[in-house]
mmCIF file of C-alpha atoms in Angstrom:
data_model
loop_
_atom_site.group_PDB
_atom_site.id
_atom_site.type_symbol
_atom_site.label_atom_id
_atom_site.label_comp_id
_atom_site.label_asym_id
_atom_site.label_seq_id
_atom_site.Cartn_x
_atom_site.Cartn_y
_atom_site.Cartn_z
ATOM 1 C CA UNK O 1 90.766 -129.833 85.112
ATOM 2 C CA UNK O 2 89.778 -126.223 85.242
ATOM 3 C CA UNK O 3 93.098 -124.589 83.108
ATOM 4 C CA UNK O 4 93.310 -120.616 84.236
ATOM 5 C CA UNK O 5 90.940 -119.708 86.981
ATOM 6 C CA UNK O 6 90.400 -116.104 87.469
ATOM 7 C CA UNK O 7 88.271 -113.926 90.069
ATOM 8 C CA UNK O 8 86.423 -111.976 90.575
ATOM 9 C CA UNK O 9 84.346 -112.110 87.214
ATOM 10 C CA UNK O 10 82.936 -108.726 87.325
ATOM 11 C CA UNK O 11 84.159 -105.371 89.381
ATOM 12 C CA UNK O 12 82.739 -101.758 89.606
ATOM 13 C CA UNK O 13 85.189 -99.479 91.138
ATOM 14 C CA UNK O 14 85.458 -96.048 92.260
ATOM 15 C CA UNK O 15 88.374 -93.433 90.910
ATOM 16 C CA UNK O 16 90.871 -93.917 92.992
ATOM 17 C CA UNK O 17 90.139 -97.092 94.949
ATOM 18 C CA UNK O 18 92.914 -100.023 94.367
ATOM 19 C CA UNK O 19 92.012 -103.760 93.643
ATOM 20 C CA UNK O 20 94.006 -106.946 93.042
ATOM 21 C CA UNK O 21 92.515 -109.730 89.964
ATOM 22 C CA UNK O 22 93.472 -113.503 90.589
ATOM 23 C CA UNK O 23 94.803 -115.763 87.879
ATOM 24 C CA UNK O 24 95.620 -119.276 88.945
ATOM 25 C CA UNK O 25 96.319 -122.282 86.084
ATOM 26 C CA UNK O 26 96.603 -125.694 86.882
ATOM 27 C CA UNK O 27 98.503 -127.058 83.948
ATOM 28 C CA UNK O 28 101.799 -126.848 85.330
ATOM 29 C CA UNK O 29 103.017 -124.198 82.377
ATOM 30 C CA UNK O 30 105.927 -121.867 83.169
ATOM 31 C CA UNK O 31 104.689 -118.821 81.505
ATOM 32 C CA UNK O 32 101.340 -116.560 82.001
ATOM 33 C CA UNK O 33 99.956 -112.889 80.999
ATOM 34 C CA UNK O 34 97.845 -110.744 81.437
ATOM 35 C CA UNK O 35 95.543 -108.707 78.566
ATOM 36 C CA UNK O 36 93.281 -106.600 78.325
ATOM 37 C CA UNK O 37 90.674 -105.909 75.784
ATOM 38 C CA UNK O 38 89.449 -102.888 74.390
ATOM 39 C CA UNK O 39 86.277 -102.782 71.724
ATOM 40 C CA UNK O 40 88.037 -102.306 68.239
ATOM 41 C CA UNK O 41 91.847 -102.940 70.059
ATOM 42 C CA UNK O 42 91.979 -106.666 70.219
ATOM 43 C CA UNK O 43 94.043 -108.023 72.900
ATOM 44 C CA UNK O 44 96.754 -105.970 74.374
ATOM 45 C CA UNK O 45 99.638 -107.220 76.970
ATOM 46 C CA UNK O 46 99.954 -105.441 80.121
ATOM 47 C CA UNK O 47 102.735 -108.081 81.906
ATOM 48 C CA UNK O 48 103.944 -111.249 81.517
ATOM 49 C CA UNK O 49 105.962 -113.757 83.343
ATOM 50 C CA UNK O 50 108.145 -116.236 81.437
ATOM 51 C CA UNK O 51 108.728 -118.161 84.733
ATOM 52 C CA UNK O 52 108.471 -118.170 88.401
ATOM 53 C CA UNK O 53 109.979 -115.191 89.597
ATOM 54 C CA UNK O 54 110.357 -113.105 86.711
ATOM 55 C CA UNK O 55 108.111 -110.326 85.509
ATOM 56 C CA UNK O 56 108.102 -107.955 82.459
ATOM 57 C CA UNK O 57 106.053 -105.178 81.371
ATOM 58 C CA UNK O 58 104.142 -106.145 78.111
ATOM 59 C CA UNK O 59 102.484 -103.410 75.605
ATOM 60 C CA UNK O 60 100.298 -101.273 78.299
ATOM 61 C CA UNK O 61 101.987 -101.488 81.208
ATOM 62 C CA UNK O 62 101.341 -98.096 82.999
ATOM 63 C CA UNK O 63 99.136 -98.022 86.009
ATOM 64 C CA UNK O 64 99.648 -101.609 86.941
ATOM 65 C CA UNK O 65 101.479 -104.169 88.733
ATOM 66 C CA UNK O 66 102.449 -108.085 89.058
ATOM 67 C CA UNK O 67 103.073 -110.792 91.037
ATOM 68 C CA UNK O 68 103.907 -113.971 90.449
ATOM 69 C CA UNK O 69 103.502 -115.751 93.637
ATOM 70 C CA UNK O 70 104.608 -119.542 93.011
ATOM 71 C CA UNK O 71 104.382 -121.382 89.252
ATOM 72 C CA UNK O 72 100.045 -121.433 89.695
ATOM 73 C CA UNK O 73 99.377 -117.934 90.289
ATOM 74 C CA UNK O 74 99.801 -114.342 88.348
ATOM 75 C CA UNK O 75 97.986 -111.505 90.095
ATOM 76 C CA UNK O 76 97.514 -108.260 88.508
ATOM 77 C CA UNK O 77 96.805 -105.241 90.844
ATOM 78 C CA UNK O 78 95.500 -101.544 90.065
ATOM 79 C CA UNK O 79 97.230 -99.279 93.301
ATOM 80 C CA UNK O 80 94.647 -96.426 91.809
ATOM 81 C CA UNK O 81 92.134 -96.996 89.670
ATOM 82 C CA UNK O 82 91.385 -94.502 86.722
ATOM 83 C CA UNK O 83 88.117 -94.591 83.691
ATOM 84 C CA UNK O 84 90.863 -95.494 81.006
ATOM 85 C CA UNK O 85 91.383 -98.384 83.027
ATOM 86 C CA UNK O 86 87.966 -100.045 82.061
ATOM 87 C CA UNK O 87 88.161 -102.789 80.262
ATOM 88 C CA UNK O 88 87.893 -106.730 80.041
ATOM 89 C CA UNK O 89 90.912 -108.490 81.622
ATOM 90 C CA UNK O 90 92.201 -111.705 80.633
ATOM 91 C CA UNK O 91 94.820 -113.640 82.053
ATOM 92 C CA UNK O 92 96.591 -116.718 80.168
ATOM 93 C CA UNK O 93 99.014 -119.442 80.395
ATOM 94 C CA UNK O 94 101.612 -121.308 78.193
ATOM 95 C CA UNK O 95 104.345 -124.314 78.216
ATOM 96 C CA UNK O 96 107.592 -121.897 77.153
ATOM 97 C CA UNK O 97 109.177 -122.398 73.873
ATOM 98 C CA UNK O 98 106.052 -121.114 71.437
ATOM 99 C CA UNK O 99 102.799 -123.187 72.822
ATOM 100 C CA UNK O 100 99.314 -122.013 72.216
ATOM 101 C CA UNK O 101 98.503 -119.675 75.002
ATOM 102 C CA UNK O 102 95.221 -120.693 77.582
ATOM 103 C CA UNK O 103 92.995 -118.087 78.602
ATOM 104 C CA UNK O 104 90.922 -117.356 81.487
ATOM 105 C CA UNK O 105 87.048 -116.398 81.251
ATOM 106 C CA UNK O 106 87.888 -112.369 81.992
ATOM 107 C CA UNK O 107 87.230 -109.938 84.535
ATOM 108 C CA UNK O 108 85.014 -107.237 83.653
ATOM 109 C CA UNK O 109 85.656 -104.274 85.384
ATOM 110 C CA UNK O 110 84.210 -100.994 85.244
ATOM 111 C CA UNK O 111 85.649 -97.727 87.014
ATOM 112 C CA UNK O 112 83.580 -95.121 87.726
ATOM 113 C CA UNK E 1 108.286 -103.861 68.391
ATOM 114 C CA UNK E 2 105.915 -105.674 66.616
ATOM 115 C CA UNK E 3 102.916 -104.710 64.779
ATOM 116 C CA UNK E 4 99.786 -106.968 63.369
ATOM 117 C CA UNK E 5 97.264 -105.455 61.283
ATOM 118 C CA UNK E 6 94.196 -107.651 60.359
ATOM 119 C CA UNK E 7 91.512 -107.082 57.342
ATOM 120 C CA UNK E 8 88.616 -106.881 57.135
ATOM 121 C CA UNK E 9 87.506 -105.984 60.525
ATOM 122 C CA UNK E 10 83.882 -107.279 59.440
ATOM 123 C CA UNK E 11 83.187 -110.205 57.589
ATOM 124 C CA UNK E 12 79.351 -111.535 56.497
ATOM 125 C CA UNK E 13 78.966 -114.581 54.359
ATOM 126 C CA UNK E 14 76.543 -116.831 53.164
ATOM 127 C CA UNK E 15 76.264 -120.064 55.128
ATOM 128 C CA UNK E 16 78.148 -122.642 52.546
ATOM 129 C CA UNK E 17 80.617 -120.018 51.154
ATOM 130 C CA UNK E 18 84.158 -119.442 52.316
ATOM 131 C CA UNK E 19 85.843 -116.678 54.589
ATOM 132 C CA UNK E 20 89.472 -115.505 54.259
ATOM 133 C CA UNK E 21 91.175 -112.849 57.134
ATOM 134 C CA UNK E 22 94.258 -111.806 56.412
ATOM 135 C CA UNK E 23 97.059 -110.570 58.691
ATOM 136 C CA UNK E 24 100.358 -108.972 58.180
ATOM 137 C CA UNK E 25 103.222 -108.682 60.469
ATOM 138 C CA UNK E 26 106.459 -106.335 60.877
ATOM 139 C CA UNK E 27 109.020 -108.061 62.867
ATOM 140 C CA UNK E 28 110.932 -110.901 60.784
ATOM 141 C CA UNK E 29 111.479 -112.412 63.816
ATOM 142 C CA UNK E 30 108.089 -113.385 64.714
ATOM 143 C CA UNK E 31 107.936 -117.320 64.106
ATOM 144 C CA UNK E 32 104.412 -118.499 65.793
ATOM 145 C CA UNK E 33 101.061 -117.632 64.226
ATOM 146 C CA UNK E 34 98.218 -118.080 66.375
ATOM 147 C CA UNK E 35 94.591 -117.856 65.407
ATOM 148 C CA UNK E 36 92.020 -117.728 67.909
ATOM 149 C CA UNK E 37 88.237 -117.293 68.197
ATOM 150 C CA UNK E 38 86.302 -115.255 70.725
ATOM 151 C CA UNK E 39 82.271 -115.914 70.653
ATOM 152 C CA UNK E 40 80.634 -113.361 72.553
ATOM 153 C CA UNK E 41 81.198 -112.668 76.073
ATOM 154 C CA UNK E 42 83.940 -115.703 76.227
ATOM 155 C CA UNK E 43 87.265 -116.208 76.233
ATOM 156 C CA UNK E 44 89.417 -116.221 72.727
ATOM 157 C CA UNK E 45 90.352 -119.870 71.842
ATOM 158 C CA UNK E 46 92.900 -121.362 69.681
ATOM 159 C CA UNK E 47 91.311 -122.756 66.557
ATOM 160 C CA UNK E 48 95.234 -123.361 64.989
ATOM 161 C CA UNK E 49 98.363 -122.105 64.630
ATOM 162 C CA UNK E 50 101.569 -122.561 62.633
ATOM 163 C CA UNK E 51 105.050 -121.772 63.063
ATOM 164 C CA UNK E 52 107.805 -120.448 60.294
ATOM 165 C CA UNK E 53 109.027 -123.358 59.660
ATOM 166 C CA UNK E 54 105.528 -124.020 57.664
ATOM 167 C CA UNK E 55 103.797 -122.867 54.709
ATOM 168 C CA UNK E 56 100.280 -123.941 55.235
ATOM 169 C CA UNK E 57 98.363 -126.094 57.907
ATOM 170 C CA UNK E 58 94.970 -127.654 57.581
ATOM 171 C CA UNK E 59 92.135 -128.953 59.929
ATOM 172 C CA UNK E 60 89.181 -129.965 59.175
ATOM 173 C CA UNK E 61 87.315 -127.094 57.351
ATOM 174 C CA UNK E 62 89.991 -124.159 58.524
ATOM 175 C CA UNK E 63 93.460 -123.941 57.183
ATOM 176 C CA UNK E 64 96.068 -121.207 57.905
ATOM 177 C CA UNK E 65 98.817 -120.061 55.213
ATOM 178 C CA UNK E 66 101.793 -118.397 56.000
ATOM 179 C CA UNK E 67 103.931 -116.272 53.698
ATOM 180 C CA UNK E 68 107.326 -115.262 55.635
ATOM 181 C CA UNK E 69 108.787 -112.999 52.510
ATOM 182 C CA UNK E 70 105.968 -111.075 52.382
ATOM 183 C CA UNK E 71 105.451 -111.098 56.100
ATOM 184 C CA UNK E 72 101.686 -112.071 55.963
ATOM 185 C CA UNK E 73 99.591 -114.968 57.051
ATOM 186 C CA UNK E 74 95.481 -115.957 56.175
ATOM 187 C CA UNK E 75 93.020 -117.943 58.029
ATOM 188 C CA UNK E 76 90.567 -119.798 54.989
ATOM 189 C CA UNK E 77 87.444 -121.535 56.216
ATOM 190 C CA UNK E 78 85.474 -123.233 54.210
ATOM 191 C CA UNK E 79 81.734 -124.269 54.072
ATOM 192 C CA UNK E 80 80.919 -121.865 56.758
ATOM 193 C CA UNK E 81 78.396 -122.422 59.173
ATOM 194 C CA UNK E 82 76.168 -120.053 61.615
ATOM 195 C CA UNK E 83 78.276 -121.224 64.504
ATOM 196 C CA UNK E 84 81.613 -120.213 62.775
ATOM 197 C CA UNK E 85 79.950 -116.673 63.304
ATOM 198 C CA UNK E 86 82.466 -114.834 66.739
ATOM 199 C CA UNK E 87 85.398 -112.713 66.039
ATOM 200 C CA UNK E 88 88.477 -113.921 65.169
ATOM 201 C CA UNK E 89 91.995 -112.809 65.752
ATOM 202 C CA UNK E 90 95.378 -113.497 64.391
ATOM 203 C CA UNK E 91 98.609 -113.058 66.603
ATOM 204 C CA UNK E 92 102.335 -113.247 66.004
ATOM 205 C CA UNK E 93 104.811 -113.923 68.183
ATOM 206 C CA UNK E 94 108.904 -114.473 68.254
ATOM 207 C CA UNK E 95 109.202 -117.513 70.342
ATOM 208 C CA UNK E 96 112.628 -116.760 72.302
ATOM 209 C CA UNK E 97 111.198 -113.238 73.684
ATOM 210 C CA UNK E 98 108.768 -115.134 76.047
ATOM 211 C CA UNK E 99 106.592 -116.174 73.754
ATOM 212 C CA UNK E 100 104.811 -112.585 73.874
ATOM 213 C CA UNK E 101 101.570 -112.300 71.287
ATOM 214 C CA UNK E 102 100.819 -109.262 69.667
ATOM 215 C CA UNK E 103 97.324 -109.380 68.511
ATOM 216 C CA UNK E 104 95.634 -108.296 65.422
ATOM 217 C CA UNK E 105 92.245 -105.669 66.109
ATOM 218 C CA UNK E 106 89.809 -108.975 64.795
ATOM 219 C CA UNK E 107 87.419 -109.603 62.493
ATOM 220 C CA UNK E 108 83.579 -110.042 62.782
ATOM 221 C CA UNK E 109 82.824 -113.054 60.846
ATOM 222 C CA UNK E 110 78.760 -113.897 60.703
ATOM 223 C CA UNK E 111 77.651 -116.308 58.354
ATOM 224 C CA UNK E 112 74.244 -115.977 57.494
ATOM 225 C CA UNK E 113 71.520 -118.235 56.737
#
């Protein structure tokens, strides 16, 4: 049972260049989200999706975008990455109705 | 929306004594109070959580109280130990807005030998 699943693990991009992170759960939960994390900032939301086929922008949402592609997968994608954009990115997953959120291991990415 | 500030951002104890964070929250409505801990380079994890309906919640050696009136909530651990040492953060969130967290900025905890 591997819970939330996401690649790649690390990332260096260039200004500019686009990229897409992966989130995929396999406990059958209706809701995920995606963080990020910023040293001293804790754990901020970019988007979420309650269920399949909705999305909503979270805390940080500018300079991103989501998809929620069936009930097991919640992509995240940069069109144009930018340095503020550096940062740890975690993606999670919950049954609806106020259960504990499950988090994936992060994506590090770096954007030079 | 809401806001969660957490105190002290660093934490060192003594291995045997006890650590207390507290959080406090600004939106009423928030009724689920997640705690989780992140060790270095890993995920955050849920160590417990409580919900509105409840004024305190114990397991094992950590225990989380919850005080709705004055809109703040503690995690207590007792008899620390060096692998209680990661940083810790509190969260709030109001269930029937899609169960959104908004995390605290964590705490350093290191328990030393």
């Amino acid at each position: 049972n591997a819970g939330v699943t996401q690649t790649p693990k690390f990332q260096v991009l260039k200004t500019g260049q686009s990229m897409t992170l992966q989130c995929a759960q396999d406990m059958n939960h209706n809701s995920m989200y995606w963080y990020r994390q910023d040293p001293g900032m804790g754990l901020r939301l970019i988007y979420y999706s309650a269920s399949e086929g909705t999305t909503d922008k979270g805390e940080v949402p500018n300079g991103y975008n989501v998809s929620r592609l069936n009930k097991r997968e919640f992509s995240l994608r940069l069109e144009s990455a930018a340095p503020s954009q550096t940062s740890v990115y975690f993606c999670a997953s919950s049954d609806t109705g106020g259960q504990p959120q499950h988090f994936g291991d992060g994506t590090r990415l770096s954007i030079l | 929306g809401e806001n969660v500030e957490q105190h002290p951002s660093t934490l060192s104890v003594q291995e045997g004594d006890s650590a207390v964070i507290k959080c406090t929250y600004s939106d009423s409505a928030s009724n689920y109070f997640p705690w989780y801990k992140q060790e270095l380079g890993k995920r955050p994890q849920l160590i417990i959580d409580i919900r509105s309906n409840v004024g305190e919640k114990k397991d094992q050696r950590i225990a989380v109280t919850l005080n709705k009136t004055a809109k703040h909530f503690s995690l207590h651990i007792t008899e620390t130990q060096p692998e209680d040492s990661a940083v810790y953060f509190c969260a709030a969130a109001f269930t029937g807005g899609g169960n959104k967290l908004t995390f605290g900025t964590g705490t350093q905890l290191k328990v030393e030998l």
